[in-house]
Coordinates of C-alpha atoms and ligand atoms in Angstrom, one line a residue:
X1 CA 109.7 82.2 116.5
X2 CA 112.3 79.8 116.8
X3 CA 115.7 79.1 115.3
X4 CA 114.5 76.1 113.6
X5 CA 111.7 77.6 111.6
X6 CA 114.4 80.3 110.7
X7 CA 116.7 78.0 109.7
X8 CA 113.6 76.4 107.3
X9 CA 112.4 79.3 105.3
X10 CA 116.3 80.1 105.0
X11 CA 116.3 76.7 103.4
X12 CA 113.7 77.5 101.0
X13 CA 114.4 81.0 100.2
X14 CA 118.0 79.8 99.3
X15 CA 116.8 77.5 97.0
X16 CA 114.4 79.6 94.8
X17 CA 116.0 81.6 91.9
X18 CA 112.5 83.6 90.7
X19 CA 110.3 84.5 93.9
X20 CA 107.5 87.0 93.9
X21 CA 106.9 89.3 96.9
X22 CA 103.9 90.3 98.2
X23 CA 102.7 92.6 100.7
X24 CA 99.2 93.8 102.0
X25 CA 96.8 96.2 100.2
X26 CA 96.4 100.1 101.4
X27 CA 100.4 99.3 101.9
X28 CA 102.1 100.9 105.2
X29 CA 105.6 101.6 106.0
X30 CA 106.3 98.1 107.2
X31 CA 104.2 96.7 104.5
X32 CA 106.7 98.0 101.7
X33 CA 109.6 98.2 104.0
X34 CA 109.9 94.3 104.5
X35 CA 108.8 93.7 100.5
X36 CA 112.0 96.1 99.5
X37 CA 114.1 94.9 101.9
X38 CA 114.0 91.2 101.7
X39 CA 113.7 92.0 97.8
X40 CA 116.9 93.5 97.3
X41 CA 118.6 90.7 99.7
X42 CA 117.4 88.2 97.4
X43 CA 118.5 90.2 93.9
X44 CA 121.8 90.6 96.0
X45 CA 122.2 86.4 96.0
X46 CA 121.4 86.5 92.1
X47 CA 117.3 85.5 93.0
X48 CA 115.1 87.4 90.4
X49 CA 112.3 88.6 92.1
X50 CA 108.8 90.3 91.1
X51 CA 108.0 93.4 93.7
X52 CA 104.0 92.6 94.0
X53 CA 101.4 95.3 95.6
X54 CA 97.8 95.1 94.1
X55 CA 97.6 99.0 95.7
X56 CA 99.5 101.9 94.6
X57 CA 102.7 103.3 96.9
X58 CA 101.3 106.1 98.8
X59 CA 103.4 109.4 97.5
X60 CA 105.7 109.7 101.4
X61 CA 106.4 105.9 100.8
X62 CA 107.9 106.5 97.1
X63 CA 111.7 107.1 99.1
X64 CA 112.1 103.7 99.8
X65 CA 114.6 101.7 97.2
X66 CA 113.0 99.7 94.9
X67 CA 109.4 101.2 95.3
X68 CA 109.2 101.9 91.7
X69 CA 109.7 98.8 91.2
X70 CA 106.5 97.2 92.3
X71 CA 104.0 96.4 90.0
X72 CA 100.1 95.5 90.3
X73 CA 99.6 93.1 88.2
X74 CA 100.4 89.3 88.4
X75 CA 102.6 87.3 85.7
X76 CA 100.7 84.9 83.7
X77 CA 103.2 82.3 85.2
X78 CA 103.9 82.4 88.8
X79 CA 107.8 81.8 90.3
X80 CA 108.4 79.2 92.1
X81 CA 108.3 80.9 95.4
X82 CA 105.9 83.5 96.8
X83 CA 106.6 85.7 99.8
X84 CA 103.9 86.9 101.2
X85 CA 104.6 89.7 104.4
X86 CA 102.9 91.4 107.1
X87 CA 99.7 90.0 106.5
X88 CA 97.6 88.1 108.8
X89 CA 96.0 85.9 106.7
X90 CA 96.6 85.9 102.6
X91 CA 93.3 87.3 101.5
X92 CA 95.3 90.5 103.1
X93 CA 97.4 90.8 100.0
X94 CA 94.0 91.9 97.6
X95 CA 92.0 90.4 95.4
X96 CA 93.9 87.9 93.4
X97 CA 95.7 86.5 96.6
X98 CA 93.7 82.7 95.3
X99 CA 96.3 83.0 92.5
X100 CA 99.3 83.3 94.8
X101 CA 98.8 80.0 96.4
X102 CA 98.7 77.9 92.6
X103 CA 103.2 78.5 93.5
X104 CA 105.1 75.4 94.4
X105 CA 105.6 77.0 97.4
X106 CA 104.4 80.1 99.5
X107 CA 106.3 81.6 102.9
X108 CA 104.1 83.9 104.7
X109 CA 106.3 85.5 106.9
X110 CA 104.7 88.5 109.5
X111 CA 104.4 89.6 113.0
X112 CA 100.3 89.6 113.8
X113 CA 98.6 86.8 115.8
X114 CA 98.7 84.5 112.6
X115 CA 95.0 83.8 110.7
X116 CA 93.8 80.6 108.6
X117 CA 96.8 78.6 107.4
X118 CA 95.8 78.0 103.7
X119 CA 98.7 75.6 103.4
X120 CA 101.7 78.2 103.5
X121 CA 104.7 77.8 105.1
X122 CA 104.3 80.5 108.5
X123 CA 106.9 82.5 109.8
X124 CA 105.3 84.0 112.4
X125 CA 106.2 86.1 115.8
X126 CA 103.6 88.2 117.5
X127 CA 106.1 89.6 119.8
X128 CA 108.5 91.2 116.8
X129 CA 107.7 95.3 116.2
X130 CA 107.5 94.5 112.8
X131 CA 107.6 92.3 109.2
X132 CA 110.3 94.5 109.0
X133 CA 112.4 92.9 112.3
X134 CA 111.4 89.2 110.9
X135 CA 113.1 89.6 107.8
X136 CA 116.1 91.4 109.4
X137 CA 116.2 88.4 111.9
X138 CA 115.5 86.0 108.4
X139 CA 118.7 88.1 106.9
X140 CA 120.6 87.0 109.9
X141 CA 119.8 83.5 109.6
X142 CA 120.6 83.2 106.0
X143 CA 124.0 85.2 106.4
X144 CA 123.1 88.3 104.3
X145 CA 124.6 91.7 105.3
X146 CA 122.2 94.7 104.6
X147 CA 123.5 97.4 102.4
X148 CA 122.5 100.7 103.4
X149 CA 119.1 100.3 100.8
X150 CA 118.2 97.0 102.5
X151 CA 119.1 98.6 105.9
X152 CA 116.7 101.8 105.1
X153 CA 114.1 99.7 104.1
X154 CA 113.9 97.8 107.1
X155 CA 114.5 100.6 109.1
X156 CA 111.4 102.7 108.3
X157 CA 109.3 99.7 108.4
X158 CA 110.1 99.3 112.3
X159 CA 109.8 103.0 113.0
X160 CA 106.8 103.3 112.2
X161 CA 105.3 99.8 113.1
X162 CA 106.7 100.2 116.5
X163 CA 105.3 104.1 117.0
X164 CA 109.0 105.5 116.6
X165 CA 110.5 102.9 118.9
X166 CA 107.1 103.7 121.9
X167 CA 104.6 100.9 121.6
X168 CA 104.5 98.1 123.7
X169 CA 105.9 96.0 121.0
X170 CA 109.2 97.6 121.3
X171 CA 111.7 95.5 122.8
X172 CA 115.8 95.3 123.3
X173 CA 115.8 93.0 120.5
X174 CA 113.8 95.5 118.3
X175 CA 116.3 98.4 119.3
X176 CA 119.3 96.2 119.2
X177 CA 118.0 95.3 115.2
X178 CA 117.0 99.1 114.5
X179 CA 121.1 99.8 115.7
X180 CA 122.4 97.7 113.7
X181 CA 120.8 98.6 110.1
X182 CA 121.5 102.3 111.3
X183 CA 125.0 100.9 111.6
X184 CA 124.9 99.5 107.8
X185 CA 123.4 102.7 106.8
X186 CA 119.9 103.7 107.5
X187 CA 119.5 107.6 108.1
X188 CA 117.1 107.8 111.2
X189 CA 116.9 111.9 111.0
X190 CA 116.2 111.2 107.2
X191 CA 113.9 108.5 107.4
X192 CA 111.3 110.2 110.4
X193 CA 111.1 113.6 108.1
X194 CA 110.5 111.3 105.3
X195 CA 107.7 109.3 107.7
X196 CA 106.1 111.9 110.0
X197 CA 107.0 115.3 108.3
X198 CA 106.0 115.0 104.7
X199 CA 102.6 115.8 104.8
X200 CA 100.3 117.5 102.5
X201 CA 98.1 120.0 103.5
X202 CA 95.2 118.0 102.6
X203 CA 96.0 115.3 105.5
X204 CA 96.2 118.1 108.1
X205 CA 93.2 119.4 107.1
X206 CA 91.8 115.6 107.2
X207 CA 93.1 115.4 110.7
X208 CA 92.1 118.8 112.0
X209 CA 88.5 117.6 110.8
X210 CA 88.5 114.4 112.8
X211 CA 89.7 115.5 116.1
X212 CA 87.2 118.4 116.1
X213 CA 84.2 116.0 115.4
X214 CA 85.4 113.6 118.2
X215 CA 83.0 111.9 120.3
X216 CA 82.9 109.7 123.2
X217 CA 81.2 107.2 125.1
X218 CA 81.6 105.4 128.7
X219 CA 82.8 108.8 130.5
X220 CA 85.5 109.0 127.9
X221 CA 86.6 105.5 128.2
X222 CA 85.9 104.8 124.4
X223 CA 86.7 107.7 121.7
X224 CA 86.0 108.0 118.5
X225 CA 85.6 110.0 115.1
X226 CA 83.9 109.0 112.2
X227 CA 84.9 110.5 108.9
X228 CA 82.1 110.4 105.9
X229 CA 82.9 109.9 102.4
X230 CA 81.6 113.5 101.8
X231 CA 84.3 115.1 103.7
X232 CA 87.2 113.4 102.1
X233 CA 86.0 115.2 98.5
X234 CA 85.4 118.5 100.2
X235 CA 89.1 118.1 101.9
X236 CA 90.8 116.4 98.7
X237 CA 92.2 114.0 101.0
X238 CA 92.7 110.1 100.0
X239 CA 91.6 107.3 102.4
X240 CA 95.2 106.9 102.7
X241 CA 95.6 110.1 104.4
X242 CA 93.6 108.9 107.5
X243 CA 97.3 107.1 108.4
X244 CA 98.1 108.5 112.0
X245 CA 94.9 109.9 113.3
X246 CA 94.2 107.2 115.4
X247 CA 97.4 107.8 117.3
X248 CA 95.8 111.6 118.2
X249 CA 93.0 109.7 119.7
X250 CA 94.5 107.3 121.9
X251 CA 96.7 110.1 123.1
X252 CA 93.9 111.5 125.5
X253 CA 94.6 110.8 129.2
X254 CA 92.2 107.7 130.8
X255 CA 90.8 106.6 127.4
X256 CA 90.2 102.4 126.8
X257 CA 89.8 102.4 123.5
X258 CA 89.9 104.9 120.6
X259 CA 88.1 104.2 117.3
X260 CA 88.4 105.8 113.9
X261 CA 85.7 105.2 111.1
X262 CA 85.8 106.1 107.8
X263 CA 83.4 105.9 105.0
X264 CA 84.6 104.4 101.9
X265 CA 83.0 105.1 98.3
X266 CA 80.9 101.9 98.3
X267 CA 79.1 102.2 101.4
X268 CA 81.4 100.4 103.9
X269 CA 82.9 101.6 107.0
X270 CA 86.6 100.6 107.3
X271 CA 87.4 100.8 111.1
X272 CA 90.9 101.3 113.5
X273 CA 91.0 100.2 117.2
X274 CA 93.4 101.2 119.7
X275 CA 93.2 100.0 123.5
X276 CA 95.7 101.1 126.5
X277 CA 95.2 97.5 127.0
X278 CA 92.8 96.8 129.0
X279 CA 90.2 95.9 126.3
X280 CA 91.8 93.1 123.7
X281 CA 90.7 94.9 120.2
X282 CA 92.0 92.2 118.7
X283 CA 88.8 90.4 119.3
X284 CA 86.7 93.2 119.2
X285 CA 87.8 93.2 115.5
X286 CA 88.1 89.4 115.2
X287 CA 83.9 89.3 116.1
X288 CA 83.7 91.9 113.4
X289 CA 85.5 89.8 110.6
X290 CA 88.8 91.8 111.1
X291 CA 92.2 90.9 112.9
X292 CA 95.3 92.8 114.5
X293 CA 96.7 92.8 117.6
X294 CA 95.8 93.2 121.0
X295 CA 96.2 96.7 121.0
X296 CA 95.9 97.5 117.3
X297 CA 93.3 96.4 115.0
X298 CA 90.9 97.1 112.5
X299 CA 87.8 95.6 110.6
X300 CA 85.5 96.8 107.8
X301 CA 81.6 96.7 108.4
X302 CA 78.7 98.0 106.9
X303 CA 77.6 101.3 107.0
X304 CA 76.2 104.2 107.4
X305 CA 78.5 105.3 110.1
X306 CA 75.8 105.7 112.8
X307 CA 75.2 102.1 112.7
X308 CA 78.6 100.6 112.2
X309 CA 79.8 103.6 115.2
X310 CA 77.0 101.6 117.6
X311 CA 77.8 98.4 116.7
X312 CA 81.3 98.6 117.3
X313 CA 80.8 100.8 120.9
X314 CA 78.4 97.6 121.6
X315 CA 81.2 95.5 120.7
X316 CA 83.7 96.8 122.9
X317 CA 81.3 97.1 125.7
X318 CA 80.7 93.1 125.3
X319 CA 84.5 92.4 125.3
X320 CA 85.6 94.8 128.5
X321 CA 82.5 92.6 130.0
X322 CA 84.0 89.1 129.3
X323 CA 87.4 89.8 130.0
X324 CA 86.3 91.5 133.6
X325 CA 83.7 88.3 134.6
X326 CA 87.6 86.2 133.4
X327 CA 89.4 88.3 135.7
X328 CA 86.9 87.8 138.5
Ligands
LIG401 MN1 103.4 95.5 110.2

């Protein structure tokens, strides 16, 4: 991401005085962090800005400032400007994401291996944590000075994107960012209870259900769980509340590649990869339809969950195959 593309959607941002921000449906901490944060930069300048989300906050999201504030639906007539963040492409924001690119302009600003371009303007960098570090680098460029909101918005979103400062995508720069908005304010004890230790009993119980039920393929090399529709009911758990499970997974020693299915209400099997990195998931999910990054990524395929479990063991099988006949 370079200083002169910065410098651009500076440029543009500064110019707008009604922008609409957007973020990605089934909304994560980075999701909502970088839509709050940059939000409440711009209302600082004297911008009025529409908080867009076409899915509900989950409940242990509803601390961050402004999350209220978001609303589903789109205004008959769009701002000027749209912000679109930490999505990979812009059918990523929902259904009505079309609509969003009738603005005069549109900034999609994120941190994935970029998709499509469907004539945005792309602030991309595949090597930041976060959405959440691009628009504290973006606040940089355009000379804004988080308050402690804008500084705990951004915060949480790089905890948790970057697995509480322990993924590969962690860098200096991504610590050196994270000190500075806990030195304008963000509570890091405060924000990882409000993150990792706000559970209901319901997601435990979800959890404890999928990491009894694991199964494995390739000596262990490739785990998985697959959770049917029927079990969420019986638990009370949301498809939200699958957030985090995957991390259990890709925990055990020697693993490649951990996978976690789960069964939605119409049929469809909505799937999370995690390698150790030696098998790119990225286009493991890619040959499915989905995206992410080399070492997260997800897809949706169709079910039942037998199928889509051997089609996606198939897949990874295929892409540990090509990348070892590259290597040779
Ligand atoms: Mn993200």
């Amino acid at each position: 991401l370079s200083p002169k593309t910065l410098r651009e959607a500076s440029r543009r941002i500064e110019l707008a005085r009604r922008v609409l921000i957007a973020a990605h449906i089934q909304p994560d901490a980075d999701a909502l962090g970088s839509l709050l944060g940059l939000a409440l930069a711009l209302e600082g300048r004297g911008a009025r800005v529409i908080r867009y989300g076409a899915d509900p906050v989950p409940p242990y999201l509803q601390f961050l400032p402004g999350a209220n504030r978001i609303v589903s639906q789109l205004p008959p007539r769009l701002p000027e400007l749209v912000i679109v963040l930490d999505c990979d492409g812009m059918d990523r924001v929902g259904p009505q994401w079309e609509r969003l690119l009738a603005a005069r302009e549109v900034i999609r600003l994120d941190h994935h291996v970029t998709g499509e371009d469907r004539g945005e303007f792309i602030v991309a960098d595949p090597a930041a944590s976060s959405a959440s570090e691009v628009v504290g680098r973006l606040l940089r460029a355009m000379k804004i000075p988080p308050t402690p909101e804008i500084a705990t918005c951004l915060y949480a979103g790089m905890l948790m994107d970057s697995g509480r400062f322990g993924y590969s995508n962690t860098t200096a720069a991504t610590l050196r960012m994270a000190a500075s908005l806990v030195d304008a304010g963000a509570d890091p004890w405060r924000t990882a209870r409000r993150l990792y230790e706000a559970k209901t009993e319901a997601q435990v119980r979800l959890l404890g259900w999928a990491l009894s039920h694991l199964g494995r393929e390739d000596e262990g090399r490739i785990v998985w769980s697959a959770v049917p529709q029927g079990v969420f009911s019986r638990i009370g758990a949301q498809k939200a509340d699958t957030e985090g499970i995957i991390d259990h997974l890709r925990a055990i020693q020697d693993i490649e590649v951990a996978m976690l299915l789960t069964e939605t209400a119409e049929g469809q099997v909505r799937v999370s990869l995690r390698s150790r990195g030696t098998v790119d998931v990225a286009a493991v999910a890619a040959a499915l339809g989905g995206g992410g990054h080399a070492q997260a990524a997800g897809c949706t395929v169709p079910g039942p969950l037998p199928a889509a479990r051997r089609r996606l063991v198939a897949a990874v099988r295929q892409q540990r195959d090509a990348q070892t006949a590259l290597r040779r």
